[in-house]
mmCIF file of C-alpha atoms in Angstrom:
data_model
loop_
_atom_site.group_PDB
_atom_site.id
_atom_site.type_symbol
_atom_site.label_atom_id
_atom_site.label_comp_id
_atom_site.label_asym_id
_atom_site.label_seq_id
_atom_site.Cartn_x
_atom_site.Cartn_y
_atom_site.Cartn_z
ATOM 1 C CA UNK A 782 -6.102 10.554 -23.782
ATOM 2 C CA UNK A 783 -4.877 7.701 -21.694
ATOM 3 C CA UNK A 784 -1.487 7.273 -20.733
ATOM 4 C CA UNK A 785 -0.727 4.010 -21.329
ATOM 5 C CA UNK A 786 0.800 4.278 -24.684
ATOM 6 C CA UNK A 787 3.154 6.671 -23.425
ATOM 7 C CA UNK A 788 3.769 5.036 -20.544
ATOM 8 C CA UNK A 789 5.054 1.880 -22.362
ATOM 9 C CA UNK A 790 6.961 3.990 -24.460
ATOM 10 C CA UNK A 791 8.925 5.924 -21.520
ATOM 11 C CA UNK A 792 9.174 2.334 -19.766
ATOM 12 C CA UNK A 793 11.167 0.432 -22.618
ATOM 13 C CA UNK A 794 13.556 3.893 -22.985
ATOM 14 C CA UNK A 795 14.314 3.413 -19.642
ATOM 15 C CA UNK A 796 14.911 -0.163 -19.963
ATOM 16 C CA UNK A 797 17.338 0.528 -23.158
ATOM 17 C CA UNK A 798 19.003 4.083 -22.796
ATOM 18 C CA UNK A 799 21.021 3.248 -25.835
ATOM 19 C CA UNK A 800 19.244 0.834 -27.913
ATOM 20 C CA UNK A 801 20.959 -1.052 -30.665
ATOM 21 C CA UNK A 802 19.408 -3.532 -32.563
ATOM 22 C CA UNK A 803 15.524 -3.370 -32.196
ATOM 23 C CA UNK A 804 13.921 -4.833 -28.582
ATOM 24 C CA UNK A 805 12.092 -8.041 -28.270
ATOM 25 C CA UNK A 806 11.097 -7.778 -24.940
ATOM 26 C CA UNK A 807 7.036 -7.907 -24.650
ATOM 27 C CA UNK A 808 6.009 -5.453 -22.425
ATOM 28 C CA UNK A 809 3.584 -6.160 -19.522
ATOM 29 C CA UNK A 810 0.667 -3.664 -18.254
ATOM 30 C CA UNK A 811 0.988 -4.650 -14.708
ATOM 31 C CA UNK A 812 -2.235 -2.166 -13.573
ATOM 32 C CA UNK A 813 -4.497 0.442 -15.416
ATOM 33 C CA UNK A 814 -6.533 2.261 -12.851
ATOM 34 C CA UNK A 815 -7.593 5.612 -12.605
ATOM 35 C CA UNK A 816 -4.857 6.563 -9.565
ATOM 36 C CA UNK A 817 -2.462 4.067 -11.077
ATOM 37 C CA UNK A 818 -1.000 2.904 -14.357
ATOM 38 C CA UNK A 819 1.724 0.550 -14.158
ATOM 39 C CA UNK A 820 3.999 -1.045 -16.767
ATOM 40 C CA UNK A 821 6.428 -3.059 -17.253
ATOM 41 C CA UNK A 822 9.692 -3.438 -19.856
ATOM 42 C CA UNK A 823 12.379 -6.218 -19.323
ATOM 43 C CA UNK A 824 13.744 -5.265 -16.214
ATOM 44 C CA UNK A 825 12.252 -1.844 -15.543
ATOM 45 C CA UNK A 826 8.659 -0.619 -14.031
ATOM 46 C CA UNK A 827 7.011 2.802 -14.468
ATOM 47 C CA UNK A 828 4.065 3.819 -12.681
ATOM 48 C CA UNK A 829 1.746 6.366 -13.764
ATOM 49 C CA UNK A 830 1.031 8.114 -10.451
ATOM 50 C CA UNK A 831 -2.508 9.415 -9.907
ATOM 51 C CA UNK A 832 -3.797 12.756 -11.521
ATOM 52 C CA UNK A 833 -2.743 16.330 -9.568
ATOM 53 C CA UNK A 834 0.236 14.065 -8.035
ATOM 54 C CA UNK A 835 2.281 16.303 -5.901
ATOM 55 C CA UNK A 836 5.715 16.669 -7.979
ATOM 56 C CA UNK A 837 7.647 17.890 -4.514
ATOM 57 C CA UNK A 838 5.570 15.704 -1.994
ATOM 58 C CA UNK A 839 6.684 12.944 -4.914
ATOM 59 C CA UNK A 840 10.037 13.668 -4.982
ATOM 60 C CA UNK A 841 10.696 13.570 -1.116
ATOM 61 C CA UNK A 842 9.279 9.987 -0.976
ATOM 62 C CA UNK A 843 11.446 8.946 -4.265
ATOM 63 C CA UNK A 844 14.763 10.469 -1.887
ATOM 64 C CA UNK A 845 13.724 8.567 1.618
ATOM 65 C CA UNK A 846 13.507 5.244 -0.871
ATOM 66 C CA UNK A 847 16.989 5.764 -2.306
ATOM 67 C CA UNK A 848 18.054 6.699 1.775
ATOM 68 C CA UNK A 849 16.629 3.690 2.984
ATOM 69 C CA UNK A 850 17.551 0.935 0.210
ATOM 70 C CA UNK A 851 17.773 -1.864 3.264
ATOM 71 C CA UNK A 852 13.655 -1.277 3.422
ATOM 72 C CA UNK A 853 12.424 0.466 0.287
ATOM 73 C CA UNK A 854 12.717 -0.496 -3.056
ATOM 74 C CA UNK A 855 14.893 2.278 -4.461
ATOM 75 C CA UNK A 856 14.025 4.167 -7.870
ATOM 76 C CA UNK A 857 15.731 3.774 -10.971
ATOM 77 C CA UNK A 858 15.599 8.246 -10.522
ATOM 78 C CA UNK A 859 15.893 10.494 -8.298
ATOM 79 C CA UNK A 860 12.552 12.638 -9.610
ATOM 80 C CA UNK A 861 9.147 11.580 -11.513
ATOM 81 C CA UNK A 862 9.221 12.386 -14.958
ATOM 82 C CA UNK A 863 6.504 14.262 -16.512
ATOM 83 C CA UNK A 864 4.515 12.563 -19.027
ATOM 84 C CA UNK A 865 1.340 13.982 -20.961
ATOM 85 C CA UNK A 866 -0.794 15.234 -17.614
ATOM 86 C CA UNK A 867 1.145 12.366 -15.488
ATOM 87 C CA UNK A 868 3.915 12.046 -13.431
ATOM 88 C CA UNK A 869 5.813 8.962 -13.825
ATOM 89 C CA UNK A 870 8.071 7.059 -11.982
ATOM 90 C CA UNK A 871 10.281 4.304 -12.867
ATOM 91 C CA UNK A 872 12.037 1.196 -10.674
ATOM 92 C CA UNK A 873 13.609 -1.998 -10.959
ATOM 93 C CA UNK A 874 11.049 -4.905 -11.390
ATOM 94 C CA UNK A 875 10.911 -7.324 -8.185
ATOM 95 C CA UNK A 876 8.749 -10.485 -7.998
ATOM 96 C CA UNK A 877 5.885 -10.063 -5.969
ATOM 97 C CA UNK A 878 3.812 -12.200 -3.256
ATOM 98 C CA UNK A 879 2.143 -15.333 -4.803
ATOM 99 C CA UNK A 880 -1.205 -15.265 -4.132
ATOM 100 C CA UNK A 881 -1.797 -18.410 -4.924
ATOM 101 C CA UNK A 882 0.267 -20.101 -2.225
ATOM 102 C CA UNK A 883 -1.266 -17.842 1.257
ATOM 103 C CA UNK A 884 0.986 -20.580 3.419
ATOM 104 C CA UNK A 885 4.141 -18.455 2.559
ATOM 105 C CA UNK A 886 2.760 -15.082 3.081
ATOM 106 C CA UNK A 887 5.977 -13.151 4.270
ATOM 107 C CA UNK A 888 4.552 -11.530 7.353
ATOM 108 C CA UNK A 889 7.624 -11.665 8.888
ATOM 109 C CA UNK A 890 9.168 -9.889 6.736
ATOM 110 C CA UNK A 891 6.774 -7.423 6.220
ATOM 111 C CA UNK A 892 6.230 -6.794 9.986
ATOM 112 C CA UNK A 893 10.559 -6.724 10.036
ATOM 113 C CA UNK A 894 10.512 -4.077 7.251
ATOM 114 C CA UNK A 895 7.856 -2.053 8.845
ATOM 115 C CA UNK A 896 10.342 -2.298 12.057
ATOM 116 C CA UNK A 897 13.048 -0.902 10.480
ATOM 117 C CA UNK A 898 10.761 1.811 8.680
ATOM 118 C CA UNK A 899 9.661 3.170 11.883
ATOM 119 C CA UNK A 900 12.640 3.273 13.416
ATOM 120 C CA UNK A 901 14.691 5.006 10.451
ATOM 121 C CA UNK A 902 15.282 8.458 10.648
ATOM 122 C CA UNK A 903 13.092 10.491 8.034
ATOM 123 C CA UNK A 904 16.234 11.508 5.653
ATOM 124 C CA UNK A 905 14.574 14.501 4.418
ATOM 125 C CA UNK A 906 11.486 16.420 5.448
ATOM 126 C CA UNK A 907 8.266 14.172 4.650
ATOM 127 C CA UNK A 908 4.452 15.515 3.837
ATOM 128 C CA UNK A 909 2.202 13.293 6.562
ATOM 129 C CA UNK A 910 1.211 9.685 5.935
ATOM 130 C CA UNK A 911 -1.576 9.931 3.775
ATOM 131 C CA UNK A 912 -3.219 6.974 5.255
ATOM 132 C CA UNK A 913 -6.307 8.695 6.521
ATOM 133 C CA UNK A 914 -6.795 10.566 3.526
ATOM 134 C CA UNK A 915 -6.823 7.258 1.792
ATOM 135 C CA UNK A 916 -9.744 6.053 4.103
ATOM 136 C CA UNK A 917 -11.662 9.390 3.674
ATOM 137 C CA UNK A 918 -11.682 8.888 -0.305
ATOM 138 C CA UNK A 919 -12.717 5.473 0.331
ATOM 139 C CA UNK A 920 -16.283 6.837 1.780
ATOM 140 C CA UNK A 921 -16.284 9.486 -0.574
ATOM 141 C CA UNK A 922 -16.375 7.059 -3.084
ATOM 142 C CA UNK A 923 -19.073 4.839 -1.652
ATOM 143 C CA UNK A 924 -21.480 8.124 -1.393
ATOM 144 C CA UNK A 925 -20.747 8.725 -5.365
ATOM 145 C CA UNK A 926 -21.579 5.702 -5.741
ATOM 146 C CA UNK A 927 -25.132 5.581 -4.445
ATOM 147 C CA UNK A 928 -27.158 3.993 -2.271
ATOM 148 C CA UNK A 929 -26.870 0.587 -1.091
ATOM 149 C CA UNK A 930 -28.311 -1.544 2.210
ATOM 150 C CA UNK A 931 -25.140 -1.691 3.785
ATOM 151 C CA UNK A 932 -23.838 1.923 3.538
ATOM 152 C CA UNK A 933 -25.725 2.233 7.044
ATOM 153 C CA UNK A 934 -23.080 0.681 9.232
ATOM 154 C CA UNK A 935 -20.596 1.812 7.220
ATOM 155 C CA UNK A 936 -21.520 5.065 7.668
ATOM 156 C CA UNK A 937 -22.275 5.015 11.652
ATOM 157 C CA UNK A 938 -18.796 3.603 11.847
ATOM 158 C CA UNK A 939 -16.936 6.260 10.079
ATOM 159 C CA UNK A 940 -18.442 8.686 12.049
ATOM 160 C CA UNK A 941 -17.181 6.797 15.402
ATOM 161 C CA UNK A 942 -13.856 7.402 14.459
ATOM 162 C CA UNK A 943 -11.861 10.846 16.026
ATOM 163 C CA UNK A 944 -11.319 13.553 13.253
ATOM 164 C CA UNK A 945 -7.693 12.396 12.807
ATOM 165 C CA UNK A 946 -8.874 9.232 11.548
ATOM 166 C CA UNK A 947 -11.444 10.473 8.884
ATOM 167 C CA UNK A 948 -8.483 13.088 7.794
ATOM 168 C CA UNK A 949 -10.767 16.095 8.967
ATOM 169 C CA UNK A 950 -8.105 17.055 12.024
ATOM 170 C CA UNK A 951 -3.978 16.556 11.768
ATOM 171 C CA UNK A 952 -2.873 13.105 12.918
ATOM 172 C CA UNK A 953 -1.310 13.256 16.335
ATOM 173 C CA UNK A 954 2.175 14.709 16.191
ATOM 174 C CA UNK A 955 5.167 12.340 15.452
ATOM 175 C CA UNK A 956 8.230 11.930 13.306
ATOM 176 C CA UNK A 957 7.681 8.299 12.311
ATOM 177 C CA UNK A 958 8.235 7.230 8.981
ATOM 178 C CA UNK A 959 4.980 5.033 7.833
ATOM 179 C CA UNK A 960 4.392 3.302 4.938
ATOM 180 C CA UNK A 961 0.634 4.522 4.876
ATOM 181 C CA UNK A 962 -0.803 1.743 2.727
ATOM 182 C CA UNK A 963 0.917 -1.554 4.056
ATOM 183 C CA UNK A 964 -0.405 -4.611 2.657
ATOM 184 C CA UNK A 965 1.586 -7.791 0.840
ATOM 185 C CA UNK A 966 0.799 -6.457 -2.298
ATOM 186 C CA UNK A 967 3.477 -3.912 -1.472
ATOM 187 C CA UNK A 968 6.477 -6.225 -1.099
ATOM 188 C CA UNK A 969 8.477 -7.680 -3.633
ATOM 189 C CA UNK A 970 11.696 -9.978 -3.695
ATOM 190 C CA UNK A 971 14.263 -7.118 -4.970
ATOM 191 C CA UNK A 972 16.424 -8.071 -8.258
ATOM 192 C CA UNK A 973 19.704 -10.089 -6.732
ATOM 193 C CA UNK A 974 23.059 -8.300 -7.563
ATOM 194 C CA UNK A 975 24.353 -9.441 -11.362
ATOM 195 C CA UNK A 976 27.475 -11.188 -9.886
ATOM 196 C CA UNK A 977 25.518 -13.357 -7.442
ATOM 197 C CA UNK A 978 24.001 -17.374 -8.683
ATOM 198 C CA UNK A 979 20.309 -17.036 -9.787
ATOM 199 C CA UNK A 980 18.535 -16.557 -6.273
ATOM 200 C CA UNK A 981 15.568 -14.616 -4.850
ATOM 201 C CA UNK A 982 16.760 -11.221 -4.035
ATOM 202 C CA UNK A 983 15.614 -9.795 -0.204
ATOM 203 C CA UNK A 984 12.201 -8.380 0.351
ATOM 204 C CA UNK A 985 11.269 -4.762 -0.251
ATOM 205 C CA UNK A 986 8.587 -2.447 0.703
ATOM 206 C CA UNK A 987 7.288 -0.680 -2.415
ATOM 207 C CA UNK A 988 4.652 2.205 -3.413
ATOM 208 C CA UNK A 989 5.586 5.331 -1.870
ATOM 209 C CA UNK A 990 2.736 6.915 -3.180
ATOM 210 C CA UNK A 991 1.336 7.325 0.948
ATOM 211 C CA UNK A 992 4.672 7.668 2.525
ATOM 212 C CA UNK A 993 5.558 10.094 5.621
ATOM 213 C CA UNK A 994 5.552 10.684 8.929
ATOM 214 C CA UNK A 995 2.516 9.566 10.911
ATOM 215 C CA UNK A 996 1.221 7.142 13.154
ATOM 216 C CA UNK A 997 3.056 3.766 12.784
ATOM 217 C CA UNK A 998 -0.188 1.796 14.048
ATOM 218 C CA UNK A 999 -1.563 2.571 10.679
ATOM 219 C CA UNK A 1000 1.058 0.133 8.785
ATOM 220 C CA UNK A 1001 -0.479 -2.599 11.003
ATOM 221 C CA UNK A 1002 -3.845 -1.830 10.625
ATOM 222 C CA UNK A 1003 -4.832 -3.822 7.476
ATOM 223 C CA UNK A 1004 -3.766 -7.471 9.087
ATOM 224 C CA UNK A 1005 -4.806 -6.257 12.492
ATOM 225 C CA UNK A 1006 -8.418 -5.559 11.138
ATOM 226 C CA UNK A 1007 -8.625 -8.834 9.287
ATOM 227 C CA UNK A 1008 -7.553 -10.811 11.925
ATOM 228 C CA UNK A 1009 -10.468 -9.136 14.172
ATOM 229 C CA UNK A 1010 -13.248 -9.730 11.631
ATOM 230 C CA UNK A 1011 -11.973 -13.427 11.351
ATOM 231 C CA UNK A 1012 -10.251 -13.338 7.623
ATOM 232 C CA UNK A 1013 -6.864 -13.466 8.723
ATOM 233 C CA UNK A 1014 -6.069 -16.973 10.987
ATOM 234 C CA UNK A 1015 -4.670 -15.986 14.440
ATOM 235 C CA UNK A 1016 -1.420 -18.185 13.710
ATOM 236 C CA UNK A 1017 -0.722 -15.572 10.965
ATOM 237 C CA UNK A 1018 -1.483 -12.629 13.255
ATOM 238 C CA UNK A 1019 0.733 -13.868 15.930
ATOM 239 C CA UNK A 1020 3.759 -14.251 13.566
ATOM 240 C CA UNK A 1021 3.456 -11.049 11.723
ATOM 241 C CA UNK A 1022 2.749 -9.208 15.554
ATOM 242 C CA UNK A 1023 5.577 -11.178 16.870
ATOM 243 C CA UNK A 1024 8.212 -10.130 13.918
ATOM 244 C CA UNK A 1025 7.280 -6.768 14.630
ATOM 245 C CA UNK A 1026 7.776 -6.834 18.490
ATOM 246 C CA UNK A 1027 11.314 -8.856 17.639
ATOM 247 C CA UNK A 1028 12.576 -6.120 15.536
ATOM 248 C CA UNK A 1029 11.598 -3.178 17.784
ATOM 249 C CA UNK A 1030 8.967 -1.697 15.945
ATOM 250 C CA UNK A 1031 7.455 1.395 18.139
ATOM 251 C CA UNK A 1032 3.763 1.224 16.948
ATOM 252 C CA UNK A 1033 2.881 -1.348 19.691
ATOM 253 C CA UNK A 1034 4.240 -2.115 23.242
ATOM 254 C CA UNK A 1035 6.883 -4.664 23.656
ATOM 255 C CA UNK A 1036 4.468 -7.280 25.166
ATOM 256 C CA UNK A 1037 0.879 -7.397 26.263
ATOM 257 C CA UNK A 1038 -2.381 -7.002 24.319
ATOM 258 C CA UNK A 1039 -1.589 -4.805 21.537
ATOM 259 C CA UNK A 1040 -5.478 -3.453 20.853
ATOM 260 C CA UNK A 1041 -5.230 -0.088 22.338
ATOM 261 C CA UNK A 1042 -2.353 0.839 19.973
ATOM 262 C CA UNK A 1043 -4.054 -0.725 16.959
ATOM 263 C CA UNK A 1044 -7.701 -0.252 17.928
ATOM 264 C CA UNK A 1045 -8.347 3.279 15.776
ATOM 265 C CA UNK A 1046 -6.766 2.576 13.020
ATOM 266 C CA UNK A 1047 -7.826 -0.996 12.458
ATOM 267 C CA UNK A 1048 -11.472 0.383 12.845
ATOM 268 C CA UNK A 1049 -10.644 2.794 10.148
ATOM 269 C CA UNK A 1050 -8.774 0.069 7.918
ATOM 270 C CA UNK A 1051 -11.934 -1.583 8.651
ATOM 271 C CA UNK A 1052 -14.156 1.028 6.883
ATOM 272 C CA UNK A 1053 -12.182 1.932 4.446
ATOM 273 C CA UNK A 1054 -12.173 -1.805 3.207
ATOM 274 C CA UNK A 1055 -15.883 -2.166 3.603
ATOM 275 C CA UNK A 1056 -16.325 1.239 1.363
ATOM 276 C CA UNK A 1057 -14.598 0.076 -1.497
ATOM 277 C CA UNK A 1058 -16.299 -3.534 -1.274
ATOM 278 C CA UNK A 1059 -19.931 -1.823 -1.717
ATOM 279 C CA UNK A 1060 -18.374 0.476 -4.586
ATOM 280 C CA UNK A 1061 -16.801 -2.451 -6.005
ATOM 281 C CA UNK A 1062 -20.618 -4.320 -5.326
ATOM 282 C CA UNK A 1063 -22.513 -1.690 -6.775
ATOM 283 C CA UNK A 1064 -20.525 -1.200 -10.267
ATOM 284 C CA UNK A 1065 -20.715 -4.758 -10.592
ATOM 285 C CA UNK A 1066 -24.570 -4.933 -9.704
ATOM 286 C CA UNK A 1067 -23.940 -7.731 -7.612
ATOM 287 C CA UNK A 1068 -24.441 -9.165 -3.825
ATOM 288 C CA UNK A 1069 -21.859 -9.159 -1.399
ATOM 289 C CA UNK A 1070 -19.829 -12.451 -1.060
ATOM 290 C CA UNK A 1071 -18.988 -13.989 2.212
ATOM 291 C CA UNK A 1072 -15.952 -12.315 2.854
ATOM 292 C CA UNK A 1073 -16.861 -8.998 1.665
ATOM 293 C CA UNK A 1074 -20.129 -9.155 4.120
ATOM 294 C CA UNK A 1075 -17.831 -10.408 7.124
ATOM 295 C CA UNK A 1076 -16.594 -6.666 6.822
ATOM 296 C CA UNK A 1077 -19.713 -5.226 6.507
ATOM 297 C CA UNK A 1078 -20.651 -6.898 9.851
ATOM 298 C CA UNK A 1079 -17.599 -5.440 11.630
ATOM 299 C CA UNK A 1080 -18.486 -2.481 10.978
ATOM 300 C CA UNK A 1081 -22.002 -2.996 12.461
ATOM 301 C CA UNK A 1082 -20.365 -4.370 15.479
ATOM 302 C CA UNK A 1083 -18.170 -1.118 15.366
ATOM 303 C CA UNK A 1084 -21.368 1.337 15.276
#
């Protein structure tokens, strides 16, 4: 049974605890995926998290939100709530990135939150980054999927990358605190305080779901890897890359050509993206568009 109808349920009694008159508000399904269902109820979000979600891995990442409030958007509880075969999360709803004006991207502030991430303390003992695992579902996905012409290069340059990479080794040992899954989908303008003038509230970094310690070049991976196969314009990657370098961030040296840092896990970003865009390809039964291809072709260029 899905768990939408209970998930839209739990979201407007979080919204009301004690209701008294009966609620107007129209409720908003924000995302219904299989590894994500996502509601929302006046002011409050809950998310679905994906099936055989960790409950203690969960509840770590929920307390290093609430520690880190300055970079995280902090949940509306301290621990997922259990509904049907789901655990469930709730949060205060922040406006996101418009995609439909790309000329005010925030990099800066994501590359300024991804600073301060790294170089926060973990507050409490964190399972590892689960950005790699993320990747190797990605290919596992494409070879359920079946075979198409371009799984060739994708394949040769999965199997280019060290074990770490592919999740089939640990990650090299550190204590950094990484997002996992950094793109500008995750950030949102948090709610302004009640006694301030209408205004729009600071950016936050949001969807723990990959959270812990790992290797902070991951979080930089996604725009490093599109700037490299030409989707992201090099103004873009030099402000986001220069934020980052401002604010202290660890994951690259202080000055100089950042590629050996970045190089692994952008070529894994790289894969991962080109996976999903052949899964995506083949349910749909259609050809690759330009953009989708361009990927493709880095990864030939990778093999």
């Amino acid at each position: 049974m899905t768990v939408l109808p209970a998930l839209l349920t739990a979201a407007r009694a979080a919204a009301h605890p004690r209701p008294h008159h009966p609620c107007g508000c129209a409720p908003h399904t924000l995302a219904d995926r299989p590894d994500a269902t996502v509601v929302r109820h006046a002011g409050t979000v809950a998310k679905a998290h994906a099936p055989g979600t960790d409950p203690a891995a969960l509840t770590l990442r929920l307390a290093t939100a609430r520690a880190l409030p300055g970079v995280l958007l902090a949940p509306l509880r301290p621990d997922p709530l259990p509904v049907h075969d789901r655990l469930v999360t709730f949060w205060p709803y922040g406006t996101p990135v418009d995609p439909d004006t790309p000329d005010d991207a925030p990099w800066e502030a994501a590359a300024t939150l991804l600073a301060r991430l790294h170089t926060s303390p973990a507050p409490a003992p964190l399972p590892p980054m689960r950005g790699p695992a993320k990747a190797a579902r990605a290919l596992a996905r494409l070879r359920a999927a079946g075979p198409h012409p371009a799984r060739a290069p994708v394949e040769r340059a999965w199997s280019t990358l060290p074990p770490w990479a592919r999740a089939e080794a640990p990650m090299p040992p550190s204590t950094t605190v990484c997002h996992g899954d950094l793109h500008l989908g995750q950030l949102v303008r948090a709610p302004a305080a009640a006694d301030t003038p209408p205004a729009p509230g600071p950016w936050r970094l949001i969807d723990v779901d990959d959270l812990g310690t790992g290797v902070p070049a991951w979080d930089l991976a996604r725009p490093a890897a599109w700037y490299a196969c030409g989707l992201l314009p090099p103004e873009e990657w030099s402000r986001f890359l220069t934020a980052y370098r401002t604010a202290g961030g660890p994951a690259v040296p202080p000055a100089g050509d950042p590629w050996p840092a970045l190089e692994t896990a952008a070529r894994a970003l790289t894969v991962q993206t080109a996976a999903l865009t052949l899964v995506k390809a083949l349910a749909a039964g259609r050809d690759l568009d330009e953009v989708e291809q361009a990927v493709v072709d880095a990864c030939d260029r990778m093999a």
